[in-house]
Amino acid sequence: MKRLFVLLMLGLAALSATADAPAILVFGDSISAGYGLAHVDDGWVGMLRAKLKAEGYGYQVINASVSGETTAGGLARLPRALELHHPQIVIIELGGNDGLRALPIDQMRANLTKMIDLSMGIGARVLLLGMRVPSNYGPEYTEKFNSTFADVAHAEKAALVPFLLADVALSPDLMQADGVHPNERGQPKMLATVWPVLKPLLRK
């Protein structure tokens, strides 16, 4: 009985420590939700969680990514997530589904800007992960879409990864059969793309 009590107290202490740890909120779509992977923790966000722990950073990583999410859907969900988790860092990985659906880019820009403003408004540092659409959407739409992420990050003074899939998208062996989502082998490549930009935002 005494041993059970000790184990219970240790478990509660661990939960309390996790709850008190500063949070990184990952707010994305299927690319960050681990779509098509055997286990969610096999995704780049799960790998980020493990890397932070291995390198002695005391962050908890909250993956609030939802497959199929657009910037409009993300904007609708974000205020509650910020209120619930009080993150010190917000990683926004949205916009890909706006592009796939050829939604208006001006609205996407406004949604991303508002999400960054909301995050910075609670004192969080923001990292925006850019996406790209293929050229078959037409040169005007493609160019405008692809430049939006850099434009928004520059205007809002947010950190930027220009293209999350830069080292993955053109390698079929790193992509799932749908040609949209990275497979297990592509996940470390995405983390390697994010890490150099994220690291300066971290505090030990």
C-alpha atoms as one frame of an Amber mdcrd trajectory, in Angstrom:
protein
   0.000   0.000   0.000   2.817   2.347   0.926   4.597   1.576  -2.361   1.393
   2.327  -4.295   1.065   5.660  -2.504   4.662   6.608  -3.336   4.169   5.708
  -7.001   0.970   7.748  -7.101   2.725  10.783  -5.624   5.566  10.462  -8.108
   3.085  10.267 -10.971   1.238  13.345  -9.767   4.531  15.212  -9.429   5.486
  14.314 -12.995   2.112  15.518 -14.268   2.490  18.758 -12.331   5.979  19.314
 -13.764   4.660  18.786 -17.282   1.745  21.129 -16.685   4.123  23.810 -15.396
   6.555  23.450 -18.316   6.443  26.205 -20.952   4.457  25.150 -23.994   5.130
  25.048 -27.704   1.845  24.968 -29.600   2.000  23.392 -33.059  -1.022  24.570
 -35.008  -1.176  22.873 -38.365  -2.944  20.547 -40.764  -2.390  16.913 -41.821
   1.320  17.532 -42.506   1.845  18.130 -38.774  -0.960  15.857 -37.552   0.915
  12.784 -38.817  -1.564  11.790 -41.505  -0.912   8.305 -42.894   1.749   7.405
 -40.322   1.505   4.294 -38.179   1.828   6.365 -35.003   1.351  10.099 -34.456
   4.666  10.291 -32.582   6.417   9.110 -35.766   5.709  12.556 -37.228   8.030
  15.534 -37.154   6.190  17.031 -34.175   6.744  13.890 -32.117  10.395  13.931
 -33.160  10.608  17.571 -32.074   9.272  16.617 -28.660  11.964  13.938 -28.319
  14.733  16.271 -29.550  13.812  18.997 -27.082  13.937  16.501 -24.237  17.252
  15.036 -25.391  18.846  18.492 -25.609  17.646  19.582 -22.192  14.882  22.001
 -23.150  12.034  21.951 -20.667   9.179  22.477 -23.103   5.989  20.526 -23.493
   4.882  20.251 -27.120   1.159  20.446 -27.776   0.155  19.245 -31.218  -3.159
  20.917 -32.052  -2.961  20.076 -35.753  -6.092  18.902 -37.579  -6.118  17.113
 -40.927  -7.868  19.137 -43.619  -7.589  22.396 -41.677  -7.588  25.692 -43.559
  -6.385  29.038 -42.266 -10.021  30.025 -41.647 -10.586  26.937 -39.520  -7.332
  27.526 -37.689  -8.220  31.114 -36.937 -11.563  30.006 -35.500  -9.836  27.480
 -33.185  -6.794  29.467 -32.139  -8.215  31.776 -29.440  -9.394  28.809 -27.381
  -6.078  27.002 -27.803  -4.131  30.074 -26.673  -6.393  30.487 -23.658  -6.060
  26.831 -22.738  -2.315  26.327 -23.186  -0.703  29.794 -22.788   2.155  28.832
 -25.139   5.480  30.617 -25.187   5.982  29.608 -28.825   3.367  29.079 -31.529
   4.300  27.217 -34.713   1.748  27.878 -37.464   1.690  25.339 -40.295  -1.445
  26.248 -42.227  -2.247  27.360 -45.741  -1.577  24.185 -47.690  -5.258  23.278
 -47.822  -6.165  26.816 -48.839  -3.865  26.340 -51.817  -5.116  22.866 -52.713
  -8.661  24.255 -52.765  -7.568  27.402 -54.629  -9.121  29.576 -51.919  -8.619
  33.366 -52.110  -5.054  34.237 -51.191  -5.972  37.611 -49.726  -8.187  35.839
 -47.206  -5.411  33.367 -46.405  -3.039  36.263 -45.843  -5.533  37.969 -43.524
  -6.098  34.747 -41.560  -2.380  34.083 -41.095  -1.815  37.686 -40.051  -4.594
  37.519 -37.480  -3.280  34.240 -36.068   0.160  35.744 -35.634  -1.312  38.869
 -34.043  -3.350  36.788 -31.592  -0.311  34.703 -30.658   1.983  37.670 -30.210
  -0.770  39.409 -28.287  -0.325  36.916 -25.431   3.462  37.287 -25.588   4.223
  34.178 -27.639   7.020  33.982 -30.194   5.770  32.805 -33.588   7.278  30.558
 -36.249   5.435  30.426 -39.583   6.013  27.357 -41.760   5.557  28.142 -45.428
   4.055  25.882 -48.059   4.013  25.800 -51.864   1.502  24.862 -54.559   2.447
  23.286 -57.914   2.604  25.359 -61.056  -0.555  23.798 -62.505  -2.574  26.291
 -60.468  -1.428  28.929 -62.918   1.552  31.302 -62.655  -0.335  34.184 -61.062
  -1.950  32.125 -58.289   1.191  30.063 -57.708   3.497  33.058 -57.389   1.111
  34.946 -55.140   0.504  31.914 -52.908   4.161  31.016 -52.587   5.198  34.569
 -51.656   2.443  35.111 -49.091   4.213  33.347 -46.234   7.375  35.431 -46.534
   5.338  38.603 -46.935   3.280  37.906 -43.814   6.294  36.851 -41.731   8.196
  39.983 -42.747   5.273  42.291 -42.013   4.564  40.669 -38.648   8.225  40.166
 -37.665   7.674  36.436 -37.209  10.268  33.726 -37.775   9.871  31.868 -41.066
  10.649  28.527 -42.646  10.058  29.375 -46.325   8.973  25.854 -47.340   8.481
  23.049 -44.826   8.744  20.344 -47.507  11.817  21.818 -49.201  13.920  18.662
 -48.784  11.034  16.225 -49.155   8.503  17.213 -51.812  10.613  16.327 -54.867
  11.772  12.964 -53.521   9.154  10.238 -54.174  10.868   7.899 -51.711  10.142
  10.402 -48.926   6.489  10.884 -49.837   3.371   8.789 -49.361   1.587   7.396
 -52.403  -0.725  10.434 -52.542   2.249  12.665 -53.364   1.093  15.195 -50.763
   2.095  13.829 -47.369   5.630  12.871 -46.312   6.126   9.283 -45.180   8.091
   8.090 -42.133  11.403   8.669 -43.919  10.441  12.243 -44.735   9.633  13.272
 -41.165  13.250  13.747 -39.961  13.872  15.924 -43.031  11.056  18.243 -41.995
  12.367  18.473 -38.446  15.835  19.262 -39.813  14.273  22.096 -41.840  12.395
  23.521 -38.837  15.040  23.152 -36.138  17.594  25.826 -37.187  14.844  28.464
 -37.298  13.097  27.296 -34.150  16.211  26.956 -31.975  16.857  30.716 -31.588
  13.319  31.084 -30.211  13.921  28.540 -27.427  14.905  29.282 -23.841  16.635
  26.816 -21.525
